[in-house]
Short mmCIF file of C-alpha atoms in Angstrom, two decimals:
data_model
loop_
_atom_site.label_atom_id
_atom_site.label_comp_id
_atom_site.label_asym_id
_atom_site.label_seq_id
_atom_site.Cartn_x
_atom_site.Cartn_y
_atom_site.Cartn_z
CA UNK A 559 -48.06 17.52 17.55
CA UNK A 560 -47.64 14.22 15.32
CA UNK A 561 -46.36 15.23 11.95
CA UNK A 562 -48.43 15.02 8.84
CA UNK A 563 -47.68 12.50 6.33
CA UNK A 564 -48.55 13.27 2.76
CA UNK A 565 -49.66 10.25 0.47
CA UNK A 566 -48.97 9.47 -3.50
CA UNK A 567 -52.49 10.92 -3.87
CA UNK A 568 -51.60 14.27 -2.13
CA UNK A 569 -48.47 14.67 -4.18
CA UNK A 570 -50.15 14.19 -7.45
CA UNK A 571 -53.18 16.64 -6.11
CA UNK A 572 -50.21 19.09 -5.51
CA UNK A 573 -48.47 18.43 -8.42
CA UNK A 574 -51.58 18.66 -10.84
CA UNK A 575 -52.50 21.97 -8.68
CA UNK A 576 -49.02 23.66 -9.70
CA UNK A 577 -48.60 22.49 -13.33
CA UNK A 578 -50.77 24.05 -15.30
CA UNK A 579 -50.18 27.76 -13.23
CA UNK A 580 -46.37 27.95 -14.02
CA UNK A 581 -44.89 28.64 -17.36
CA UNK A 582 -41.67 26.41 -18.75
CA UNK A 583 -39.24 28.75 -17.61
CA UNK A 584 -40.70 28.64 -14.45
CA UNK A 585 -40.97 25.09 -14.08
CA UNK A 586 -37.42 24.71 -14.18
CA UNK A 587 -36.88 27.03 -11.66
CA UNK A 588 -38.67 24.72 -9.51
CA UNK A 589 -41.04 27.79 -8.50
CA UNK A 590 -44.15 26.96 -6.18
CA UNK A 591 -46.94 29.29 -5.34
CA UNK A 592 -47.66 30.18 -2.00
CA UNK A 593 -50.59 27.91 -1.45
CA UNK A 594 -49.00 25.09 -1.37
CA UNK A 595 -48.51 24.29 2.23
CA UNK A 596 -45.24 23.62 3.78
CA UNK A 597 -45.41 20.10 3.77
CA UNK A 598 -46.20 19.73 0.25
CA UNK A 599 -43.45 22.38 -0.42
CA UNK A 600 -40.86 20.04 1.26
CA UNK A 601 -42.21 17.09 -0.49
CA UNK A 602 -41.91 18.71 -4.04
CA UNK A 603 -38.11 19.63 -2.72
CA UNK A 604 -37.58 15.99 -2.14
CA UNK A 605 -38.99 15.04 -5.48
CA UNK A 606 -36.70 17.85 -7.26
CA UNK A 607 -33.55 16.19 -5.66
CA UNK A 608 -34.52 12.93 -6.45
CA UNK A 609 -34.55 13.69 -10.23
CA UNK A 610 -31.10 15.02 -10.13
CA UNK A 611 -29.52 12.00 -8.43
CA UNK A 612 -27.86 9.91 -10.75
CA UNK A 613 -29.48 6.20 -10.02
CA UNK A 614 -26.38 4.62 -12.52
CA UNK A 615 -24.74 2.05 -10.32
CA UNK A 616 -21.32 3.07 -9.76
CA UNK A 617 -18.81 0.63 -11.48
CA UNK A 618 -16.08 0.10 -8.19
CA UNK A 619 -13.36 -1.03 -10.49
CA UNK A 620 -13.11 2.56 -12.27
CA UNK A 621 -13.00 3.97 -8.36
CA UNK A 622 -10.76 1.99 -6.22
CA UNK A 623 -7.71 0.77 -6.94
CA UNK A 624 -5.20 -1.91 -5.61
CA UNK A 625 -1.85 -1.41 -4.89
CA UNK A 626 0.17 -1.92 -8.19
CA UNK A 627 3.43 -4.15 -8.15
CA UNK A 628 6.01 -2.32 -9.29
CA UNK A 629 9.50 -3.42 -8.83
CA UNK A 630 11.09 -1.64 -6.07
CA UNK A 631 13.79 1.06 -6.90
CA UNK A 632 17.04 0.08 -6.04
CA UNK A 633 18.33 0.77 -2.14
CA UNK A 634 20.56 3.38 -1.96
CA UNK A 635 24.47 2.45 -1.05
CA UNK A 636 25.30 4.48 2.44
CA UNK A 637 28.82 3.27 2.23
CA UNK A 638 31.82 3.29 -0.12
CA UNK A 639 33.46 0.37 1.71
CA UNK A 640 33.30 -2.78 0.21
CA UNK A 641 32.94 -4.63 3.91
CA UNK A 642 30.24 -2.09 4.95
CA UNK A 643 28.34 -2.38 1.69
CA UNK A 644 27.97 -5.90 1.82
CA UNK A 645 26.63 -6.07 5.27
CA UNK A 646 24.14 -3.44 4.09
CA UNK A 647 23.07 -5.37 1.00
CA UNK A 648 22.62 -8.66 3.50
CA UNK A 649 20.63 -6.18 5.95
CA UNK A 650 18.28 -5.51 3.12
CA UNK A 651 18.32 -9.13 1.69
CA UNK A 652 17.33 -9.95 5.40
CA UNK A 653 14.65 -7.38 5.39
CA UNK A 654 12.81 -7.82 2.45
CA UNK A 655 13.24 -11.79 1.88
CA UNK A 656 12.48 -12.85 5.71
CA UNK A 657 14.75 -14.09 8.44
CA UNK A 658 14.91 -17.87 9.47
CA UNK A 659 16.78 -19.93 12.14
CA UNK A 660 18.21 -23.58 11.95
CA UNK A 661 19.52 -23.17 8.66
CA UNK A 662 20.86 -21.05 6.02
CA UNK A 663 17.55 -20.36 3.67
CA UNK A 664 13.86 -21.59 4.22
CA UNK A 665 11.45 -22.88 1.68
CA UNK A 666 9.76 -19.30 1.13
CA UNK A 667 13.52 -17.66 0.52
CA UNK A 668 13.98 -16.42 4.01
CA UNK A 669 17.66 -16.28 4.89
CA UNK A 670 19.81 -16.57 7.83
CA UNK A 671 22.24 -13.77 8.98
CA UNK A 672 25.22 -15.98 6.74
CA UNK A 673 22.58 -16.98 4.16
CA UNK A 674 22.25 -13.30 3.49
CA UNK A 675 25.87 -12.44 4.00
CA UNK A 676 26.85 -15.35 1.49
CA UNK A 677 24.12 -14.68 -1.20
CA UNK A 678 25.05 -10.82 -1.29
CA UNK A 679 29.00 -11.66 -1.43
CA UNK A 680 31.29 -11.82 -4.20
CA UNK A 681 33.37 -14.79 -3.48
CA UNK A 682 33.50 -17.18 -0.40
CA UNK A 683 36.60 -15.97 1.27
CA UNK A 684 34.31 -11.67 1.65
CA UNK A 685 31.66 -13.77 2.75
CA UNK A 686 34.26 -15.47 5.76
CA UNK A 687 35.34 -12.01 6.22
CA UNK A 688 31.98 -10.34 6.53
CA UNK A 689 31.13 -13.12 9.28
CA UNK A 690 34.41 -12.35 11.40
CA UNK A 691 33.79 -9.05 11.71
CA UNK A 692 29.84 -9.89 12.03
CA UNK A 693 31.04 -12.09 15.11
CA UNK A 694 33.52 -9.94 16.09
CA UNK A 695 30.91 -7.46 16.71
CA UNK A 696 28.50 -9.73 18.32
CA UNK A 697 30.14 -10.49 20.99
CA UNK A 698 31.90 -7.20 21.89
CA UNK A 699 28.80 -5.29 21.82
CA UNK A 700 25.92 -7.48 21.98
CA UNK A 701 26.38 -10.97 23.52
CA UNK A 702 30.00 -12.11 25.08
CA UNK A 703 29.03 -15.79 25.06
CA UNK A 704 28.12 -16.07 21.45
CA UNK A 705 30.36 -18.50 20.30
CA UNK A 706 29.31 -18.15 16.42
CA UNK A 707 27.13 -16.34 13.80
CA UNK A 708 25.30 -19.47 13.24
CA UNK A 709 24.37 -20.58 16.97
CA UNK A 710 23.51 -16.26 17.84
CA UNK A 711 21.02 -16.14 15.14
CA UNK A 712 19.37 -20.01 15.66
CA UNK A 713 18.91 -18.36 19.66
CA UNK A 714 16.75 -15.13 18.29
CA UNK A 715 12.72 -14.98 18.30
CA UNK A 716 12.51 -13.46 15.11
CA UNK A 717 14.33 -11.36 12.48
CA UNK A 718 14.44 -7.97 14.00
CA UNK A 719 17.46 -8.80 16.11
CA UNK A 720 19.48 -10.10 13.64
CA UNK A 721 19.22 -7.04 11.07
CA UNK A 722 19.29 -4.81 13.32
CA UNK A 723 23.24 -6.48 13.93
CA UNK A 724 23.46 -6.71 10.32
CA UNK A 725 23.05 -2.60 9.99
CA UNK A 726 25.28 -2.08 13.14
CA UNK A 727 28.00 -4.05 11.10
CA UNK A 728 27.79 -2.33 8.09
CA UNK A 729 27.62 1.03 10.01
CA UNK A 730 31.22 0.04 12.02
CA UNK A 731 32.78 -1.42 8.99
CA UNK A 732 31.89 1.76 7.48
CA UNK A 733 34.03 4.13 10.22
CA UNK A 734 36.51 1.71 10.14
CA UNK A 735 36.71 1.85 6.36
CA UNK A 736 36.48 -1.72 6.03
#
């Protein structure tokens, strides 16, 4: 059985037929009589939500919002050693300013495993140290044949390698109370 459609005409017909029968109060209770058919019941329903939609275009920038940059809060120091905290600091130097190979720091600010080690120490002679025991550590755990910090991390496909070493370090400098 197709289903009827009602027309503009039929809505107004139906619309003039209930207006003048209901009182105000009524009329806001959206009250139909009963000879209205079911169609033109639904129809009136429609109409009744339609008014109460708000048609205001929503304004996106009040709605969704962007990440906002906010400097990041300070990393927490793990260790009390002064060994172990540097390799830490270089670990998150490494981490948050990119890794690079061939040379100590990149155009963008992405740093080597002795870039990181060097810009994070306080003098020249805890940034040797840090990359002795870095070495040190390379080769008895990781790679026997690395000859130094410099030709390990220019042999690496990408950074996750070489802080993953850095955080090892820091950890073992750490229990040794380096």
């Amino acid at each position: 059985m197709p289903t009827p459609t009602l027309t503009a005409a039929a809505l107004d017909q139906a619309a003039a037929r209930i207006a003048p029968t209901l009182t105000e109060p009524e009329r806001t209770a959206w009250a139909v009589p009963a000879t209205l058919s079911f169609d033109e019941r639904l129809a009136l329903a429609a109409l009744a939500v339609d008014a109460r939609i708000n048609t205001e275009p929503l304004d996106l920038a009040d709605v969704i919002r962007g990440p906002v940059d906010m400097p990041s809060a300070p990393a927490l120091q793990p260790y009390r050693t002064p060994m172990a905290a540097l390799l830490h600091r270089a670990q998150i130097r490494l981490l948050a300013g990119g890794w690079c190979a061939d040379r100590l720091r990149d155009e963008q600010g992405a740093v080597c495993m002795i870039g990181a080690i060097r810009a994070e120490a306080n003098s020249r002679s805890e940034a040797d140290d840090a990359c002795a025991l870095l070495l040190d550590i390379v080769r008895d755990e990781f790679d026997p044949t690395a000859e130094t910090i410099a030709s390990w991390n220019d042999r690496q496909r990408d950074g996750r390698m070489p802080a993953r070493i850095l955080g090892h370090a820091a950890s073992r400098a750490g229990v040794r109370g380096l």
